[in-house]
CSV table of C-alpha atoms in Angstrom, one decimal:
chain,number,residue,atom,x,y,z
A,1110,MET,CA,-21.9,-5.9,21.5
A,1111,ILE,CA,-19.0,-5.9,19.8
A,1112,PRO,CA,-16.0,-8.3,20.6
A,1113,HIS,CA,-13.3,-6.7,21.8
A,1114,ASP,CA,-11.7,-7.5,18.9
A,1115,ASP,CA,-13.9,-6.3,16.2
A,1116,ALA,CA,-14.7,-2.8,18.6
A,1117,GLU,CA,-10.1,-2.0,18.6
A,1118,GLU,CA,-11.0,-3.1,14.0
A,1119,ALA,CA,-13.7,-1.0,14.8
A,1120,ARG,CA,-11.9,1.9,16.4
A,1121,HIS,CA,-8.6,1.6,14.6
A,1122,ALA,CA,-10.2,1.5,11.2
A,1123,ALA,CA,-13.2,4.6,12.2
A,1124,VAL,CA,-9.8,6.7,13.2
A,1125,ILE,CA,-8.5,6.3,9.5
A,1126,ASP,CA,-11.2,5.3,7.3
A,1127,ALA,CA,-12.5,9.0,7.2
A,1128,ASP,CA,-9.4,9.7,5.2
A,1129,LEU,CA,-8.8,7.1,2.4
A,1130,THR,CA,-12.2,7.7,0.0
A,1131,GLY,CA,-10.3,11.2,-1.2
A,1132,PRO,CA,-11.4,14.3,-1.2
A,1133,ARG,CA,-15.0,16.3,-0.3
A,1134,GLY,CA,-16.7,15.8,-3.4
A,1135,ASP,CA,-13.9,13.2,-5.5
A,1136,ARG,CA,-16.0,10.7,-7.7
A,1137,SER,CA,-13.4,7.9,-8.3
A,1138,ARG,CA,-15.0,4.7,-9.6
A,1139,VAL,CA,-12.5,3.3,-6.0
A,1140,VAL,CA,-12.2,4.1,-2.0
A,1141,LEU,CA,-9.1,2.6,0.3
A,1142,ARG,CA,-10.4,1.5,3.3
A,1143,PRO,CA,-8.3,-0.8,6.6
A,1144,MET,CA,-8.2,-4.4,5.5
A,1145,THR,CA,-9.0,-6.4,8.9
A,1146,ARG,CA,-9.6,-10.4,9.7
A,1147,HIS,CA,-12.6,-10.4,8.0
A,1148,ASP,CA,-11.4,-9.6,4.9
A,1149,GLN,CA,-9.8,-13.1,4.7
A,1150,ASP,CA,-12.1,-15.5,2.8
A,1151,GLU,CA,-12.7,-12.9,0.2
A,1152,PHE,CA,-8.8,-11.6,-0.4
A,1153,VAL,CA,-7.1,-15.6,0.0
A,1154,ARG,CA,-9.7,-16.3,-3.0
A,1155,LEU,CA,-8.8,-12.8,-4.7
A,1156,VAL,CA,-5.0,-13.9,-4.3
A,1157,ARG,CA,-5.4,-17.8,-5.9
A,1158,ALA,CA,-7.2,-16.4,-8.7
A,1159,SER,CA,-4.2,-14.6,-9.5
A,1160,ALA,CA,-1.6,-16.6,-9.1
A,1161,ASP,CA,-0.8,-16.2,-12.5
A,1162,LEU,CA,-1.0,-13.0,-12.2
A,1163,HIS,CA,1.2,-11.9,-9.5
A,1164,HIS,CA,4.3,-14.6,-9.9
A,1165,PRO,CA,6.9,-14.2,-10.1
A,1166,TRP,CA,6.7,-10.4,-8.5
A,1167,MET,CA,5.1,-11.1,-4.9
A,1168,SER,CA,3.9,-13.5,-2.7
A,1169,LEU,CA,0.7,-12.7,-0.9
A,1170,PRO,CA,-1.3,-15.2,1.3
A,1171,ALA,CA,-3.1,-18.0,-0.2
A,1172,THR,CA,-3.9,-19.1,3.2
A,1173,ALA,CA,-6.4,-18.9,6.0
A,1174,GLU,CA,-2.5,-19.1,8.5
A,1175,ASP,CA,-1.2,-16.7,6.3
A,1176,PHE,CA,-3.4,-14.6,6.2
A,1177,GLU,CA,-3.9,-14.1,10.0
A,1178,ALA,CA,0.4,-14.1,10.3
A,1179,TYR,CA,0.3,-11.3,7.4
A,1180,LEU,CA,-1.4,-9.3,9.2
A,1181,ARG,CA,-0.1,-9.0,12.0
A,1182,ARG,CA,2.1,-7.6,9.8
A,1183,PHE,CA,0.1,-4.0,10.4
A,1184,ASP,CA,-1.1,-4.8,14.2
A,1185,ASP,CA,1.2,-1.4,15.2
A,1186,PRO,CA,-0.2,1.6,12.1
A,1187,LEU,CA,2.6,3.8,13.2
A,1188,SER,CA,4.7,1.2,11.9
A,1189,ALA,CA,2.7,0.1,8.9
A,1190,GLN,CA,-0.8,-0.4,7.2
A,1191,GLY,CA,-2.1,-2.8,4.8
A,1192,LEU,CA,-5.5,-0.9,3.0
A,1193,LEU,CA,-8.1,-3.0,0.3
A,1194,VAL,CA,-8.6,-1.1,-2.7
A,1195,CYS,CA,-12.4,-1.1,-3.2
A,1196,VAL,CA,-14.6,-0.2,-5.5
A,1197,ARG,CA,-17.0,2.0,-4.7
A,1198,ASP,CA,-20.1,0.7,-6.1
A,1199,THR,CA,-19.7,-3.0,-5.8
A,1200,GLY,CA,-16.9,-2.2,-2.2
A,1201,ALA,CA,-15.4,-5.4,-4.2
A,1202,MET,CA,-11.3,-5.7,-3.7
A,1203,ALA,CA,-9.4,-4.4,-6.7
A,1204,GLY,CA,-6.5,-4.7,-4.9
A,1205,ASN,CA,-3.7,-4.0,-1.7
A,1206,ILE,CA,-1.4,-1.3,-0.4
A,1207,ASN,CA,0.8,-1.8,2.1
A,1208,ILE,CA,2.6,0.9,3.8
A,1209,ASN,CA,6.1,-0.6,5.5
A,1210,SER,CA,9.0,0.9,7.2
A,1211,ILE,CA,6.7,4.0,8.2
A,1212,VAL,CA,10.2,5.6,9.3
A,1213,ARG,CA,10.5,9.0,10.8
A,1214,GLY,CA,12.3,11.7,12.6
A,1215,ARG,CA,15.2,13.1,9.6
A,1216,PHE,CA,13.2,10.3,7.7
A,1217,GLN,CA,9.9,11.2,7.6
A,1218,SER,CA,9.8,8.0,5.1
A,1219,ALA,CA,8.2,4.7,3.8
A,1220,SER,CA,8.4,1.7,1.8
A,1221,LEU,CA,4.7,1.1,-0.6
A,1222,GLY,CA,3.3,-2.0,-2.0
A,1223,TYR,CA,1.2,-3.2,-4.0
A,1224,ALA,CA,-1.3,-5.6,-6.0
A,1225,ALA,CA,-4.2,-5.9,-8.4
A,1226,PHE,CA,-6.9,-9.2,-8.3
A,1227,ALA,CA,-6.6,-10.7,-11.2
A,1228,PRO,CA,-11.4,-9.6,-12.1
A,1229,ALA,CA,-10.2,-6.0,-11.5
A,1230,ALA,CA,-6.7,-5.9,-13.5
A,1231,GLY,CA,-6.8,-3.3,-16.4
A,1232,GLN,CA,-9.1,-1.0,-15.6
A,1233,GLY,CA,-7.0,1.4,-13.6
A,1234,TYR,CA,-8.3,1.0,-11.2
A,1235,MET,CA,-5.3,0.6,-9.4
A,1236,PHE,CA,-3.0,3.6,-10.5
A,1237,GLU,CA,-6.5,5.2,-9.3
A,1238,GLY,CA,-6.4,3.0,-5.5
A,1239,LEU,CA,-2.4,4.9,-5.4
A,1240,GLY,CA,-3.0,7.9,-5.8
A,1241,LEU,CA,-5.2,7.9,-2.7
A,1242,ALA,CA,-3.1,6.5,-1.0
A,1243,LEU,CA,-0.4,9.3,-1.6
A,1244,ARG,CA,-2.8,12.0,-0.7
A,1245,TYR,CA,-3.5,9.5,2.6
A,1246,ALA,CA,0.1,8.9,3.0
A,1247,PHE,CA,1.5,12.8,2.8
A,1248,GLU,CA,-1.4,14.8,3.4
A,1249,GLN,CA,-3.1,12.0,6.5
A,1250,LEU,CA,0.1,10.5,7.1
A,1251,ARG,CA,2.7,13.4,6.8
A,1252,LEU,CA,5.1,11.6,5.1
A,1253,HIS,CA,7.7,13.6,3.4
A,1254,ARG,CA,8.8,10.1,0.9
A,1255,LEU,CA,7.5,7.1,-0.4
A,1256,GLU,CA,9.1,4.2,-2.5
A,1257,ALA,CA,8.0,1.6,-3.8
A,1258,GLN,CA,10.9,-1.8,-5.5
A,1259,ILE,CA,10.1,-3.0,-8.3
A,1260,GLN,CA,11.7,-5.6,-10.1
A,1261,PRO,CA,12.9,-4.5,-13.9
A,1262,ASP,CA,10.8,-7.0,-15.6
A,1263,ASN,CA,7.7,-5.9,-14.1
A,1264,HIS,CA,6.4,-3.5,-16.6
A,1265,ALA,CA,2.8,-2.7,-15.7
A,1266,SER,CA,4.6,-2.2,-12.2
A,1267,LEU,CA,7.3,0.4,-13.8
A,1268,ARG,CA,4.6,2.1,-15.8
A,1269,LEU,CA,2.6,2.7,-13.0
A,1270,VAL,CA,4.5,4.9,-11.4
A,1271,GLN,CA,5.7,7.0,-13.7
A,1272,ARG,CA,3.1,7.2,-14.2
A,1273,LEU,CA,1.5,8.7,-10.7
A,1274,GLY,CA,5.3,10.5,-11.1
A,1275,PHE,CA,7.7,8.5,-9.5
A,1276,ARG,CA,11.3,9.0,-10.5
A,1277,TYR,CA,14.0,6.7,-10.8
A,1278,GLU,CA,17.2,6.3,-8.1
A,1279,GLY,CA,18.3,3.1,-8.9
A,1280,TYR,CA,19.1,-0.5,-9.4
A,1281,ALA,CA,19.7,-2.0,-6.3
A,1282,PRO,CA,20.9,-6.0,-7.2
A,1283,ASP,CA,19.1,-9.1,-4.8
A,1284,LEU,CA,17.1,-6.9,-2.7
A,1285,LEU,CA,14.7,-8.6,-1.7
A,1286,PHE,CA,14.0,-12.6,-1.6
A,1287,ILE,CA,10.6,-13.2,-3.3
A,1288,ASP,CA,9.7,-16.9,-5.0
A,1289,GLY,CA,13.3,-18.5,-3.3
A,1290,ALA,CA,15.3,-16.1,-4.9
A,1291,TRP,CA,17.0,-12.5,-4.2
A,1292,ARG,CA,15.6,-10.2,-6.3
A,1293,ASP,CA,17.1,-7.1,-8.6
A,1294,HIS,CA,14.9,-4.6,-8.0
A,1295,GLU,CA,14.5,-0.8,-9.7
A,1296,ARG,CA,13.7,1.9,-6.7
A,1297,TRP,CA,11.1,4.6,-7.8
A,1298,ALA,CA,10.2,7.6,-5.3
A,1299,ILE,CA,7.7,10.3,-4.8
A,1300,THR,CA,7.7,12.9,-2.0
A,1301,ASN,CA,5.5,14.8,-1.3
A,1302,THR,CA,6.4,18.3,-2.7
A,1303,MET,CA,7.0,16.6,-6.0
A,1304,ALA,CA,3.4,15.0,-5.5
A,1305,GLY,CA,1.9,18.0,-5.5
A,1306,ILE,CA,0.7,17.7,-1.6
A,1307,VAL,CA,2.1,19.4,1.1
A,1308,PRO,CA,0.7,19.0,4.3
A,1309,SER,CA,-1.0,21.5,6.8
A,1310,ALA,CA,2.0,21.2,8.8
A,1311,PRO,CA,5.0,18.8,9.2
A,1312,HIS,CA,5.5,15.5,11.1
A,1313,PRO,CA,5.7,16.9,15.8
A,1314,THR,CA,8.2,13.8,15.5
A,1315,LEU,CA,10.8,16.1,12.6
A,1316,PRO,CA,13.0,17.7,14.6
A,1317,ILE,CA,12.7,21.6,13.5
A,1318,ARG,CA,16.2,22.2,12.2
């Protein structure tokens, strides 16, 4: 018998997992799946191995305790979802993508966070994974807009969102507290119409007028 927590994780994963692997017949090299507590050891190991790659752009959980707290951010999938980019053929983690701060009503928007893991960096996996994440966010979650906040010197991340069709929307001084200081960020965004991924019907929380 599956313990209650495992059963709940399995139920939640089953609800969204079918929507994360791309259109039928898609043969991208990666798939997305929900992050669960069973990913702790591999995730923490890869974060530690990627310390030089991630610093000073982001801070991910590098201990079991931090991972547990991090995972709690995604307890309510209506507010945020934590996803893993995994190599299709092996299942190995190539990176992670978070859909954060989901706001409905007239906004229908969320904030996008992402990071590659060092062993898989530079192979295009995150480009493919983010492409799947955009399709999932716009088709299945029926969001209208996704925003990415990127530090100006993080050139690899800036190139990535530009390749995906994001639009530069401005410069935000002291936007996020990272690595012990408030960091300036550029704000980049994409809408479902810009991406050419429009849901069959608007989200039910969108007002009709």
